[in-house]
Amino acid sequence: MQDNVTPAQTGLLIVDLQNDFLDPKGAYGRAGQSAPEIAALPEKLAPLADSLRKAGGWIISTQFTLLPLKGGEPLISPHLKTLRPFLAKGDFLPGSWGHSLVDRLAPADISIEKVAYSAFYMTRLEWILRKCDIRKLIVCGIVTNGGVASTVRDAHVRDFDVTVLSDGCAAFSPQTHDTAIAALKPVCRVATISEVAAELYA
């Protein structure tokens, strides 16, 4: 690892790789909202997650959440309702199968429910990272231009050492992904899965 940060002070921050986003039976899959680049992520990331576990690092999963209100109807922001009108009761419900991290990457050491793009917004993420002395974040997941970008920028202003996995994130189009990665270069390091894996035992 670089800069004297040990694997035990490193977290793989997996943004929103949940069944409701990725599984064909999940909320997005049922609506035909997917992309091959997104579907491929769990298999690509699993070896790195396993290596970091063995090295004593942390697996941190963020879970996009639709909080149920009266009658179980989800609280959906107006902009999201416009973008994703198919979202319905039971989708991204806390504790549900759809809300959970995909099996290929489970279990997570830390799980963070989030209600907006950034995993830091109105969550306990920063508090937990400080308490566990996690100083370096390796960020992956979906979508590059949404949850990933917002979380990375918020981590940057909080002085965490942040690396984004260029081939460990995805958006609904390769062009959107590439644009988002380029825009993140001023605020974080960008590296590949294989580059970061090689550094674990360096």
PDB file of C-alpha atoms in Angstrom:
ATOM      1  CA  MET A   1       0.000   0.000   0.000  1.00  0.00           C
ATOM      2  CA  GLN A   2       1.104   3.586  -0.583  1.00  0.00           C
ATOM      3  CA  ASP A   3       1.733   6.466   1.820  1.00  0.00           C
ATOM      4  CA  ASN A   4       2.174   4.165   4.842  1.00  0.00           C
ATOM      5  CA  VAL A   5      -1.533   3.281   4.876  1.00  0.00           C
ATOM      6  CA  THR A   6      -1.938  -0.391   5.739  1.00  0.00           C
ATOM      7  CA  PRO A   7      -4.552  -2.781   4.370  1.00  0.00           C
ATOM      8  CA  ALA A   8      -6.191  -2.662   7.823  1.00  0.00           C
ATOM      9  CA  GLN A   9      -6.726   1.073   7.269  1.00  0.00           C
ATOM     10  CA  THR A  10      -8.183   0.525   3.803  1.00  0.00           C
ATOM     11  CA  GLY A  11     -11.789   0.080   2.778  1.00  0.00           C
ATOM     12  CA  LEU A  12     -13.265  -1.117  -0.486  1.00  0.00           C
ATOM     13  CA  LEU A  13     -16.281   1.156  -0.755  1.00  0.00           C
ATOM     14  CA  ILE A  14     -18.857  -0.630  -2.909  1.00  0.00           C
ATOM     15  CA  VAL A  15     -21.467   1.852  -4.069  1.00  0.00           C
ATOM     16  CA  ASP A  16     -24.984   0.472  -4.542  1.00  0.00           C
ATOM     17  CA  LEU A  17     -24.256  -2.965  -6.005  1.00  0.00           C
ATOM     18  CA  GLN A  18     -27.625  -4.219  -4.811  1.00  0.00           C
ATOM     19  CA  ASN A  19     -30.015  -6.866  -6.066  1.00  0.00           C
ATOM     20  CA  ASP A  20     -32.655  -4.289  -6.952  1.00  0.00           C
ATOM     21  CA  PHE A  21     -30.164  -2.648  -9.313  1.00  0.00           C
ATOM     22  CA  LEU A  22     -28.379  -5.695 -10.748  1.00  0.00           C
ATOM     23  CA  ASP A  23     -30.517  -8.824 -10.545  1.00  0.00           C
ATOM     24  CA  PRO A  24     -32.990  -9.500 -13.379  1.00  0.00           C
ATOM     25  CA  LYS A  25     -35.663 -10.037 -10.700  1.00  0.00           C
ATOM     26  CA  GLY A  26     -34.850  -6.718  -9.014  1.00  0.00           C
ATOM     27  CA  ALA A  27     -36.570  -3.369  -9.486  1.00  0.00           C
ATOM     28  CA  TYR A  28     -34.358  -2.187 -12.354  1.00  0.00           C
ATOM     29  CA  GLY A  29     -34.141  -5.612 -13.996  1.00  0.00           C
ATOM     30  CA  ARG A  30     -37.925  -5.972 -14.117  1.00  0.00           C
ATOM     31  CA  ALA A  31     -38.100  -2.551 -15.774  1.00  0.00           C
ATOM     32  CA  GLY A  32     -35.455  -3.450 -18.353  1.00  0.00           C
ATOM     33  CA  GLN A  33     -33.057  -0.874 -16.928  1.00  0.00           C
ATOM     34  CA  SER A  34     -29.595  -2.373 -17.114  1.00  0.00           C
ATOM     35  CA  ALA A  35     -26.285  -2.310 -18.949  1.00  0.00           C
ATOM     36  CA  PRO A  36     -23.765  -5.096 -19.568  1.00  0.00           C
ATOM     37  CA  GLU A  37     -21.001  -3.040 -17.952  1.00  0.00           C
ATOM     38  CA  ILE A  38     -23.044  -2.798 -14.747  1.00  0.00           C
ATOM     39  CA  ALA A  39     -23.954  -6.489 -14.743  1.00  0.00           C
ATOM     40  CA  ALA A  40     -20.286  -7.473 -15.086  1.00  0.00           C
ATOM     41  CA  LEU A  41     -19.067  -5.566 -12.025  1.00  0.00           C
ATOM     42  CA  PRO A  42     -19.573  -8.136  -9.212  1.00  0.00           C
ATOM     43  CA  GLU A  43     -17.510 -10.808 -10.968  1.00  0.00           C
ATOM     44  CA  LYS A  44     -14.765  -8.313 -11.811  1.00  0.00           C
ATOM     45  CA  LEU A  45     -14.576  -6.959  -8.261  1.00  0.00           C
ATOM     46  CA  ALA A  46     -14.867 -10.202  -6.292  1.00  0.00           C
ATOM     47  CA  PRO A  47     -11.161 -11.184  -6.468  1.00  0.00           C
ATOM     48  CA  LEU A  48     -10.102  -7.768  -5.167  1.00  0.00           C
ATOM     49  CA  ALA A  49     -12.666  -7.904  -2.374  1.00  0.00           C
ATOM     50  CA  ASP A  50     -11.431 -11.362  -1.365  1.00  0.00           C
ATOM     51  CA  SER A  51      -7.797 -10.213  -1.410  1.00  0.00           C
ATOM     52  CA  LEU A  52      -8.549  -7.180   0.733  1.00  0.00           C
ATOM     53  CA  ARG A  53     -10.446  -9.339   3.241  1.00  0.00           C
ATOM     54  CA  LYS A  54      -7.456 -11.684   3.528  1.00  0.00           C
ATOM     55  CA  ALA A  55      -5.125  -8.706   3.976  1.00  0.00           C
ATOM     56  CA  GLY A  56      -7.201  -7.406   6.883  1.00  0.00           C
ATOM     57  CA  GLY A  57      -9.016  -4.628   5.046  1.00  0.00           C
ATOM     58  CA  TRP A  58     -12.649  -3.606   5.163  1.00  0.00           C
ATOM     59  CA  ILE A  59     -15.538  -4.242   2.791  1.00  0.00           C
ATOM     60  CA  ILE A  60     -18.006  -1.353   2.963  1.00  0.00           C
ATOM     61  CA  SER A  61     -21.318  -1.529   1.138  1.00  0.00           C
ATOM     62  CA  THR A  62     -23.597   1.416   0.527  1.00  0.00           C
ATOM     63  CA  GLN A  63     -27.241   0.649  -0.098  1.00  0.00           C
ATOM     64  CA  PHE A  64     -29.552   3.050  -1.835  1.00  0.00           C
ATOM     65  CA  THR A  65     -32.730   3.087   0.230  1.00  0.00           C
ATOM     66  CA  LEU A  66     -36.379   3.995  -0.291  1.00  0.00           C
ATOM     67  CA  LEU A  67     -37.815   4.517   3.163  1.00  0.00           C
ATOM     68  CA  PRO A  68     -41.341   3.151   3.629  1.00  0.00           C
ATOM     69  CA  LEU A  69     -43.970   5.535   4.947  1.00  0.00           C
ATOM     70  CA  LYS A  70     -47.675   5.016   5.726  1.00  0.00           C
ATOM     71  CA  GLY A  71     -48.917   1.787   4.266  1.00  0.00           C
ATOM     72  CA  GLY A  72     -45.400   0.897   3.196  1.00  0.00           C
ATOM     73  CA  GLU A  73     -45.392   3.352   0.295  1.00  0.00           C
ATOM     74  CA  PRO A  74     -41.820   4.451  -0.448  1.00  0.00           C
ATOM     75  CA  LEU A  75     -40.613   8.010  -0.042  1.00  0.00           C
ATOM     76  CA  ILE A  76     -39.303   8.880  -3.506  1.00  0.00           C
ATOM     77  CA  SER A  77     -37.765  12.249  -4.354  1.00  0.00           C
ATOM     78  CA  PRO A  78     -39.605  14.095  -7.161  1.00  0.00           C
ATOM     79  CA  HIS A  79     -36.591  14.067  -9.491  1.00  0.00           C
ATOM     80  CA  LEU A  80     -36.148  10.307  -9.017  1.00  0.00           C
ATOM     81  CA  LYS A  81     -39.849   9.662  -9.570  1.00  0.00           C
ATOM     82  CA  THR A  82     -39.541  11.471 -12.898  1.00  0.00           C
ATOM     83  CA  LEU A  83     -36.412   9.575 -13.917  1.00  0.00           C
ATOM     84  CA  ARG A  84     -37.526   6.145 -12.670  1.00  0.00           C
ATOM     85  CA  PRO A  85     -41.337   6.028 -12.693  1.00  0.00           C
ATOM     86  CA  PHE A  86     -41.267   2.220 -12.356  1.00  0.00           C
ATOM     87  CA  LEU A  87     -40.088   2.329  -8.727  1.00  0.00           C
ATOM     88  CA  ALA A  88     -42.794   0.909  -6.482  1.00  0.00           C
ATOM     89  CA  LYS A  89     -43.705  -0.321  -3.023  1.00  0.00           C
ATOM     90  CA  GLY A  90     -41.159  -2.834  -1.769  1.00  0.00           C
ATOM     91  CA  ASP A  91     -38.286  -1.652  -3.974  1.00  0.00           C
ATOM     92  CA  PHE A  92     -35.046  -0.843  -2.118  1.00  0.00           C
ATOM     93  CA  LEU A  93     -36.860  -1.598   1.118  1.00  0.00           C
ATOM     94  CA  PRO A  94     -34.483  -1.741   4.126  1.00  0.00           C
ATOM     95  CA  GLY A  95     -33.734  -5.335   5.070  1.00  0.00           C
ATOM     96  CA  SER A  96     -35.209  -6.792   1.898  1.00  0.00           C
ATOM     97  CA  TRP A  97     -33.507  -9.019  -0.666  1.00  0.00           C
ATOM     98  CA  GLY A  98     -33.569  -6.235  -3.243  1.00  0.00           C
ATOM     99  CA  HIS A  99     -31.918  -3.810  -0.840  1.00  0.00           C
ATOM    100  CA  SER A 100     -29.012  -6.176  -0.119  1.00  0.00           C
ATOM    101  CA  LEU A 101     -25.500  -6.299  -1.519  1.00  0.00           C
ATOM    102  CA  VAL A 102     -25.247  -8.894  -4.293  1.00  0.00           C
ATOM    103  CA  ASP A 103     -24.165 -12.325  -3.074  1.00  0.00           C
ATOM    104  CA  ARG A 104     -20.966 -12.356  -5.144  1.00  0.00           C
ATOM    105  CA  LEU A 105     -19.508  -9.534  -3.037  1.00  0.00           C
ATOM    106  CA  ALA A 106     -21.102 -10.310   0.331  1.00  0.00           C
ATOM    107  CA  PRO A 107     -20.661 -10.139   3.206  1.00  0.00           C
ATOM    108  CA  ALA A 108     -19.828  -6.524   3.931  1.00  0.00           C
ATOM    109  CA  ASP A 109     -18.105  -5.545   7.167  1.00  0.00           C
ATOM    110  CA  ILE A 110     -19.953  -2.230   7.183  1.00  0.00           C
ATOM    111  CA  SER A 111     -23.299  -1.431   5.526  1.00  0.00           C
ATOM    112  CA  ILE A 112     -24.532   2.113   5.044  1.00  0.00           C
ATOM    113  CA  GLU A 113     -28.092   2.981   4.077  1.00  0.00           C
ATOM    114  CA  LYS A 114     -28.199   6.095   1.922  1.00  0.00           C
ATOM    115  CA  VAL A 115     -31.043   8.202   0.575  1.00  0.00           C
ATOM    116  CA  ALA A 116     -29.187  10.341  -1.961  1.00  0.00           C
ATOM    117  CA  TYR A 117     -26.291  10.071  -4.400  1.00  0.00           C
ATOM    118  CA  SER A 118     -23.514  10.598  -1.859  1.00  0.00           C
ATOM    119  CA  ALA A 119     -22.875   7.908   0.746  1.00  0.00           C
ATOM    120  CA  PHE A 120     -21.867  10.688   3.143  1.00  0.00           C
ATOM    121  CA  TYR A 121     -25.101  12.667   2.951  1.00  0.00           C
ATOM    122  CA  MET A 122     -27.062  12.253   6.223  1.00  0.00           C
ATOM    123  CA  THR A 123     -25.400   8.903   7.004  1.00  0.00           C
ATOM    124  CA  ARG A 124     -23.000   7.548   9.628  1.00  0.00           C
ATOM    125  CA  LEU A 125     -20.302   6.724   7.077  1.00  0.00           C
ATOM    126  CA  GLU A 126     -17.736   9.337   8.098  1.00  0.00           C
ATOM    127  CA  TRP A 127     -18.220   8.582  11.806  1.00  0.00           C
ATOM    128  CA  ILE A 128     -17.666   4.848  11.230  1.00  0.00           C
ATOM    129  CA  LEU A 129     -14.614   5.413   9.026  1.00  0.00           C
ATOM    130  CA  ARG A 130     -12.980   7.607  11.679  1.00  0.00           C
ATOM    131  CA  LYS A 131     -13.804   5.171  14.504  1.00  0.00           C
ATOM    132  CA  CYS A 132     -12.342   2.245  12.557  1.00  0.00           C
ATOM    133  CA  ASP A 133      -9.272   4.256  11.467  1.00  0.00           C
ATOM    134  CA  ILE A 134     -10.063   3.688   7.803  1.00  0.00           C
ATOM    135  CA  ARG A 135      -7.989   6.264   5.958  1.00  0.00           C
ATOM    136  CA  LYS A 136      -7.911   5.001   2.390  1.00  0.00           C
ATOM    137  CA  LEU A 137     -11.011   4.334   0.288  1.00  0.00           C
ATOM    138  CA  ILE A 138     -11.014   2.303  -2.900  1.00  0.00           C
ATOM    139  CA  VAL A 139     -14.284   3.226  -4.566  1.00  0.00           C
ATOM    140  CA  CYS A 140     -16.224   1.081  -7.015  1.00  0.00           C
ATOM    141  CA  GLY A 141     -19.840   0.497  -8.030  1.00  0.00           C
ATOM    142  CA  ILE A 142     -22.646   2.398  -9.713  1.00  0.00           C
ATOM    143  CA  VAL A 143     -23.294   4.724 -11.247  1.00  0.00           C
ATOM    144  CA  THR A 144     -20.037   6.437 -12.096  1.00  0.00           C
ATOM    145  CA  ASN A 145     -21.662   9.804 -12.760  1.00  0.00           C
ATOM    146  CA  GLY A 146     -24.070   9.570  -9.802  1.00  0.00           C
ATOM    147  CA  GLY A 147     -23.431   7.711  -6.561  1.00  0.00           C
ATOM    148  CA  VAL A 148     -19.756   7.100  -7.272  1.00  0.00           C
ATOM    149  CA  ALA A 149     -18.884  10.663  -8.292  1.00  0.00           C
ATOM    150  CA  SER A 150     -20.843  12.268  -5.464  1.00  0.00           C
ATOM    151  CA  THR A 151     -19.346   9.963  -2.836  1.00  0.00           C
ATOM    152  CA  VAL A 152     -15.814  10.477  -4.142  1.00  0.00           C
ATOM    153  CA  ARG A 153     -16.125  14.258  -4.067  1.00  0.00           C
ATOM    154  CA  ASP A 154     -17.492  14.185  -0.531  1.00  0.00           C
ATOM    155  CA  ALA A 155     -14.649  11.878   0.567  1.00  0.00           C
ATOM    156  CA  HIS A 156     -12.148  14.253  -1.014  1.00  0.00           C
ATOM    157  CA  VAL A 157     -13.333  17.290   0.950  1.00  0.00           C
ATOM    158  CA  ARG A 158     -13.117  15.187   4.128  1.00  0.00           C
ATOM    159  CA  ASP A 159      -9.437  14.459   3.418  1.00  0.00           C
ATOM    160  CA  PHE A 160      -9.714  10.735   2.836  1.00  0.00           C
ATOM    161  CA  ASP A 161      -7.177   9.132   0.502  1.00  0.00           C
ATOM    162  CA  VAL A 162      -9.415   8.109  -2.402  1.00  0.00           C
ATOM    163  CA  THR A 163      -8.778   5.839  -5.368  1.00  0.00           C
ATOM    164  CA  VAL A 164     -11.479   5.192  -7.949  1.00  0.00           C
ATOM    165  CA  LEU A 165     -11.376   1.949  -9.904  1.00  0.00           C
ATOM    166  CA  SER A 166     -11.789   2.954 -13.542  1.00  0.00           C
ATOM    167  CA  ASP A 167     -12.799  -0.592 -14.514  1.00  0.00           C
ATOM    168  CA  GLY A 168     -14.630  -1.243 -11.245  1.00  0.00           C
ATOM    169  CA  CYS A 169     -17.349   1.343 -11.844  1.00  0.00           C
ATOM    170  CA  ALA A 170     -19.990   1.604 -14.532  1.00  0.00           C
ATOM    171  CA  ALA A 171     -22.796   3.786 -15.814  1.00  0.00           C
ATOM    172  CA  PHE A 172     -25.680   3.159 -18.176  1.00  0.00           C
ATOM    173  CA  SER A 173     -23.456   4.058 -21.137  1.00  0.00           C
ATOM    174  CA  PRO A 174     -19.674   3.783 -21.636  1.00  0.00           C
ATOM    175  CA  GLN A 175     -19.531   7.408 -22.755  1.00  0.00           C
ATOM    176  CA  THR A 176     -21.145   8.626 -19.528  1.00  0.00           C
ATOM    177  CA  HIS A 177     -18.737   6.492 -17.517  1.00  0.00           C
ATOM    178  CA  ASP A 178     -15.671   7.802 -19.352  1.00  0.00           C
ATOM    179  CA  THR A 179     -16.750  11.425 -18.942  1.00  0.00           C
ATOM    180  CA  ALA A 180     -17.338  10.947 -15.211  1.00  0.00           C
ATOM    181  CA  ILE A 181     -13.956   9.260 -14.669  1.00  0.00           C
ATOM    182  CA  ALA A 182     -12.179  12.086 -16.488  1.00  0.00           C
ATOM    183  CA  ALA A 183     -13.975  14.652 -14.338  1.00  0.00           C
ATOM    184  CA  LEU A 184     -12.876  12.898 -11.127  1.00  0.00           C
ATOM    185  CA  LYS A 185      -9.143  12.947 -11.872  1.00  0.00           C
ATOM    186  CA  PRO A 186      -8.554  16.336 -10.198  1.00  0.00           C
ATOM    187  CA  VAL A 187      -9.978  15.096  -6.859  1.00  0.00           C
ATOM    188  CA  CYS A 188      -8.781  11.492  -6.600  1.00  0.00           C
ATOM    189  CA  ARG A 189      -6.454   8.863  -7.931  1.00  0.00           C
ATOM    190  CA  VAL A 190      -7.776   6.742 -10.780  1.00  0.00           C
ATOM    191  CA  ALA A 191      -6.455   3.193 -11.098  1.00  0.00           C
ATOM    192  CA  THR A 192      -7.469  -0.227 -12.407  1.00  0.00           C
ATOM    193  CA  ILE A 193      -8.532  -3.230 -10.353  1.00  0.00           C
ATOM    194  CA  SER A 194      -5.297  -5.061 -11.207  1.00  0.00           C
ATOM    195  CA  GLU A 195      -3.130  -2.074 -10.220  1.00  0.00           C
ATOM    196  CA  VAL A 196      -4.761  -1.801  -6.811  1.00  0.00           C
ATOM    197  CA  ALA A 197      -4.654  -5.566  -6.268  1.00  0.00           C
ATOM    198  CA  ALA A 198      -0.907  -5.569  -6.945  1.00  0.00           C
ATOM    199  CA  GLU A 199      -0.394  -2.868  -4.307  1.00  0.00           C
ATOM    200  CA  LEU A 200      -2.077  -4.776  -1.485  1.00  0.00           C
ATOM    201  CA  TYR A 201       1.050  -6.765  -0.710  1.00  0.00           C
ATOM    202  CA  ALA A 202       3.632  -4.279  -2.014  1.00  0.00           C
TER     203      ALA A 202
END
